[in-house]
Amino acid sequence: MLRDDLAAAEAQQQMLRDDLAAAEAQQQMLRDDLAAAKAQQQMLRDDLAAAEAQQQMLRDDLAAAEARKQVLQNYLDSVYASTSWKFAWPVRAAKRLLQGKQP
């Protein structure tokens, strides 16, 4: 009877060792998954930082283009407001008529 109890205890002990080994293997897999997730998270952070930097560059380019547009519009407005432009209006209108374009 003691031998049977000893054999049962040893069998139970072996099952516990097997369960422990399986739990340790699962723990290692979870650690590996966590490390991979952290690496992916860092890659996404890097991608986000690059996208934000590019977005800022595009905003700066847009601001520069809008400023340039305003400078050109101001220049064009000054040309249209100039005395020479106003006095040359009949000449431009006659030229369009001669070319068959609408005034």
Coordinates of N, CA and C in Angstrom, one line a residue:
M1 N 0.8 -1.2 0.0 CA 0.0 0.0 0.0 C 0.9 1.3 0.0
L2 N 1.9 1.3 0.8 CA 2.9 2.4 0.8 C 3.5 2.6 -0.6
R3 N 3.8 1.4 -1.2 CA 4.4 1.5 -2.6 C 3.5 2.1 -3.5
D4 N 2.2 1.7 -3.4 CA 1.2 2.3 -4.3 C 1.0 3.8 -4.1
D5 N 1.0 4.2 -2.8 CA 0.9 5.6 -2.5 C 2.2 6.4 -3.0
L6 N 3.3 5.7 -2.8 CA 4.6 6.3 -3.3 C 4.5 6.5 -4.9
A7 N 4.1 5.5 -5.5 CA 4.0 5.5 -7.0 C 3.0 6.6 -7.4
A8 N 1.9 6.7 -6.7 CA 0.9 7.7 -7.1 C 1.5 9.1 -6.8
A9 N 2.2 9.2 -5.7 CA 2.8 10.5 -5.4 C 3.8 10.9 -6.5
E10 N 4.6 9.9 -6.9 CA 5.6 10.2 -7.9 C 5.0 10.5 -9.2
A11 N 3.9 9.8 -9.6 CA 3.2 10.1 -10.8 C 2.6 11.5 -10.7
Q12 N 2.0 11.9 -9.6 CA 1.5 13.2 -9.4 C 2.6 14.3 -9.5
Q13 N 3.7 13.9 -8.9 CA 4.9 14.8 -8.9 C 5.3 15.0 -10.4
Q14 N 5.4 14.0 -11.2 CA 5.8 14.1 -12.6 C 4.7 14.9 -13.4
M15 N 3.5 14.7 -13.1 CA 2.4 15.6 -13.8 C 2.6 17.0 -13.4
L16 N 2.9 17.3 -12.2 CA 3.2 18.7 -11.7 C 4.4 19.3 -12.4
R17 N 5.4 18.4 -12.6 CA 6.7 18.9 -13.3 C 6.3 19.2 -14.7
D18 N 5.5 18.3 -15.3 CA 5.1 18.5 -16.7 C 4.3 19.8 -16.9
D19 N 3.4 20.0 -15.9 CA 2.5 21.2 -15.9 C 3.4 22.5 -15.8
L20 N 4.4 22.4 -14.9 CA 5.3 23.5 -14.6 C 6.1 23.8 -15.9
A21 N 6.6 22.8 -16.5 CA 7.4 22.9 -17.8 C 6.5 23.6 -18.9
A22 N 5.2 23.2 -19.0 CA 4.3 23.7 -19.9 C 4.0 25.2 -19.6
A23 N 3.8 25.5 -18.3 CA 3.6 26.9 -17.9 C 4.8 27.8 -18.2
E24 N 6.0 27.2 -17.9 CA 7.2 28.0 -18.2 C 7.4 28.3 -19.7
A25 N 7.0 27.3 -20.5 CA 7.1 27.4 -22.0 C 6.1 28.5 -22.4
Q26 N 4.9 28.4 -21.8 CA 3.9 29.4 -22.2 C 4.3 30.8 -21.7
Q27 N 4.9 30.9 -20.6 CA 5.4 32.2 -20.1 C 6.5 32.7 -21.0
Q28 N 7.4 31.9 -21.5 CA 8.4 32.3 -22.4 C 7.8 32.8 -23.7
M29 N 6.8 32.1 -24.2 CA 6.1 32.5 -25.4 C 5.4 33.9 -25.2
L30 N 4.8 34.1 -24.1 CA 4.2 35.4 -23.8 C 5.3 36.5 -23.7
R31 N 6.4 36.2 -23.1 CA 7.5 37.2 -23.1 C 8.0 37.5 -24.5
D32 N 8.1 36.5 -25.3 CA 8.5 36.8 -26.7 C 7.4 37.6 -27.4
D33 N 6.2 37.3 -27.2 CA 5.1 38.1 -27.8 C 5.1 39.5 -27.3
L34 N 5.4 39.7 -26.1 CA 5.5 41.1 -25.5 C 6.6 41.8 -26.1
A35 N 7.8 41.2 -26.3 CA 8.9 41.8 -26.9 C 8.6 42.2 -28.3
A36 N 7.9 41.4 -29.0 CA 7.6 41.7 -30.4 C 6.6 42.8 -30.5
A37 N 5.6 42.9 -29.5 CA 4.7 43.9 -29.5 C 5.3 45.3 -29.2
K38 N 6.3 45.2 -28.2 CA 7.0 46.5 -27.9 C 7.8 47.0 -29.1
A39 N 8.5 46.0 -29.8 CA 9.2 46.4 -31.0 C 8.3 47.1 -32.1
Q40 N 7.1 46.4 -32.2 CA 6.2 47.0 -33.2 C 5.7 48.4 -32.7
Q41 N 5.4 48.5 -31.5 CA 5.0 49.8 -30.9 C 6.0 50.9 -31.2
Q42 N 7.3 50.5 -31.0 CA 8.4 51.5 -31.2 C 8.4 51.9 -32.7
M43 N 8.2 50.9 -33.6 CA 8.2 51.2 -35.0 C 7.1 52.1 -35.4
L44 N 5.9 51.9 -34.8 CA 4.8 52.7 -35.0 C 5.0 54.2 -34.5
R45 N 5.7 54.2 -33.3 CA 6.0 55.6 -32.8 C 7.0 56.3 -33.7
D46 N 7.9 55.6 -34.3 CA 8.9 56.2 -35.2 C 8.2 56.6 -36.5
D47 N 7.3 55.8 -37.0 CA 6.5 56.1 -38.2 C 5.6 57.4 -37.9
L48 N 5.0 57.4 -36.7 CA 4.2 58.6 -36.4 C 5.0 59.8 -36.3
A49 N 6.2 59.8 -35.7 CA 7.1 60.9 -35.6 C 7.5 61.4 -37.0
A50 N 7.8 60.5 -37.9 CA 8.2 60.8 -39.3 C 7.0 61.5 -40.0
A51 N 5.8 60.9 -39.8 CA 4.6 61.5 -40.5 C 4.3 62.9 -39.9
E52 N 4.5 63.1 -38.6 CA 4.3 64.4 -38.0 C 5.3 65.4 -38.6
A53 N 6.6 65.0 -38.7 CA 7.6 65.9 -39.3 C 7.3 66.2 -40.7
Q54 N 6.8 65.3 -41.5 CA 6.5 65.5 -42.9 C 5.2 66.5 -42.9
Q55 N 4.3 66.3 -42.0 CA 3.1 67.1 -42.0 C 3.5 68.6 -41.7
Q56 N 4.5 68.7 -40.8 CA 4.9 70.1 -40.4 C 5.6 70.7 -41.6
M57 N 6.4 69.9 -42.4 CA 7.1 70.4 -43.5 C 6.1 70.9 -44.6
L58 N 5.0 70.1 -44.8 CA 4.0 70.4 -45.7 C 3.2 71.7 -45.3
R59 N 3.0 71.8 -44.0 CA 2.4 73.1 -43.5 C 3.3 74.3 -43.8
D60 N 4.6 74.1 -43.5 CA 5.5 75.2 -43.8 C 5.5 75.5 -45.3
D61 N 5.5 74.5 -46.2 CA 5.5 74.8 -47.6 C 4.2 75.5 -48.0
L62 N 3.1 75.1 -47.4 CA 1.8 75.7 -47.7 C 1.8 77.1 -47.3
A63 N 2.3 77.4 -46.1 CA 2.4 78.8 -45.6 C 3.3 79.6 -46.6
A64 N 4.4 79.1 -47.0 CA 5.3 79.8 -47.9 C 4.6 80.1 -49.3
A65 N 3.8 79.1 -49.8 CA 3.1 79.2 -51.0 C 2.0 80.3 -50.9
E66 N 1.3 80.3 -49.8 CA 0.3 81.2 -49.6 C 0.9 82.6 -49.5
A67 N 2.0 82.8 -48.8 CA 2.7 84.1 -48.7 C 3.1 84.5 -50.1
R68 N 3.7 83.6 -50.9 CA 4.1 84.0 -52.3 C 2.9 84.4 -53.1
K69 N 1.8 83.7 -53.0 CA 0.6 84.0 -53.7 C 0.1 85.4 -53.3
Q70 N 0.2 85.7 -52.1 CA -0.3 87.1 -51.6 C 0.6 88.2 -52.2
V71 N 1.9 87.9 -52.2 CA 2.9 88.9 -52.8 C 2.6 89.1 -54.3
L72 N 2.3 88.0 -55.0 CA 2.0 88.1 -56.4 C 0.7 88.8 -56.7
Q73 N -0.3 88.5 -55.8 CA -1.6 89.1 -56.0 C -1.5 90.6 -55.7
N74 N -0.7 91.0 -54.7 CA -0.5 92.4 -54.4 C 0.2 93.1 -55.6
Y75 N 1.1 92.4 -56.2 CA 1.8 93.0 -57.3 C 0.9 93.2 -58.5
L76 N 0.1 92.1 -58.8 CA -0.9 92.2 -59.8 C -1.9 93.3 -59.6
D77 N -2.4 93.4 -58.4 CA -3.3 94.5 -58.0 C -2.7 95.9 -58.3
S78 N -1.4 96.0 -58.0 CA -0.8 97.3 -58.2 C -0.6 97.6 -59.7
V79 N -0.4 96.5 -60.5 CA -0.3 96.7 -61.9 C -1.7 97.2 -62.4
Y80 N -2.8 96.5 -62.0 CA -4.1 96.9 -62.5 C -4.5 98.3 -62.0
A81 N -4.0 98.7 -60.9 CA -4.3 100.0 -60.3 C -3.4 101.1 -60.9
S82 N -2.4 100.7 -61.6 CA -1.5 101.8 -62.1 C -2.1 102.6 -63.2
T83 N -1.6 103.8 -63.3 CA -2.1 104.8 -64.3 C -1.8 104.3 -65.8
S84 N -0.7 103.7 -66.0 CA -0.4 103.2 -67.3 C -1.3 102.1 -67.7
W85 N -1.7 101.2 -66.8 CA -2.6 100.1 -67.1 C -4.0 100.7 -67.5
K86 N -4.4 101.7 -66.8 CA -5.7 102.4 -67.0 C -5.7 103.1 -68.4
F87 N -4.6 103.8 -68.7 CA -4.5 104.5 -69.9 C -4.4 103.6 -71.1
A88 N -3.8 102.4 -70.9 CA -3.6 101.5 -72.0 C -4.8 100.6 -72.3
W89 N -5.9 100.8 -71.5 CA -7.1 100.0 -71.7 C -7.7 100.1 -73.1
P90 N -7.8 101.3 -73.7 CA -8.4 101.3 -75.1 C -7.5 100.5 -76.1
V91 N -6.2 100.6 -75.9 CA -5.3 99.9 -76.8 C -5.5 98.4 -76.7
R92 N -5.6 97.9 -75.5 CA -5.8 96.4 -75.3 C -7.2 96.0 -75.8
A93 N -8.2 96.9 -75.6 CA -9.5 96.5 -76.1 C -9.5 96.5 -77.6
A94 N -8.9 97.4 -78.3 CA -8.8 97.5 -79.8 C -8.1 96.3 -80.3
K95 N -7.0 95.9 -79.6 CA -6.3 94.7 -80.0 C -7.1 93.4 -79.9
R96 N -7.9 93.3 -78.9 CA -8.8 92.1 -78.8 C -9.9 92.1 -79.9
L97 N -10.4 93.3 -80.2 CA -11.4 93.4 -81.2 C -10.8 93.0 -82.6
L98 N -9.6 93.4 -82.8 CA -8.9 93.1 -84.1 C -8.6 91.6 -84.2
Q99 N -8.3 91.0 -83.0 CA -8.0 89.6 -83.0 C -9.3 88.7 -83.0
G100 N -10.4 89.4 -82.9 CA -11.7 88.6 -82.8 C -12.1 88.1 -81.5
K101 N -11.5 88.6 -80.4 CA -11.8 88.2 -79.1 C -12.8 89.1 -78.4
Q102 N -13.5 88.6 -77.5 CA -14.5 89.5 -76.8 C -13.7 90.4 -75.8
P103 N -14.2 91.7 -75.7 CA -13.5 92.6 -74.8 C -13.7 92.3 -73.3

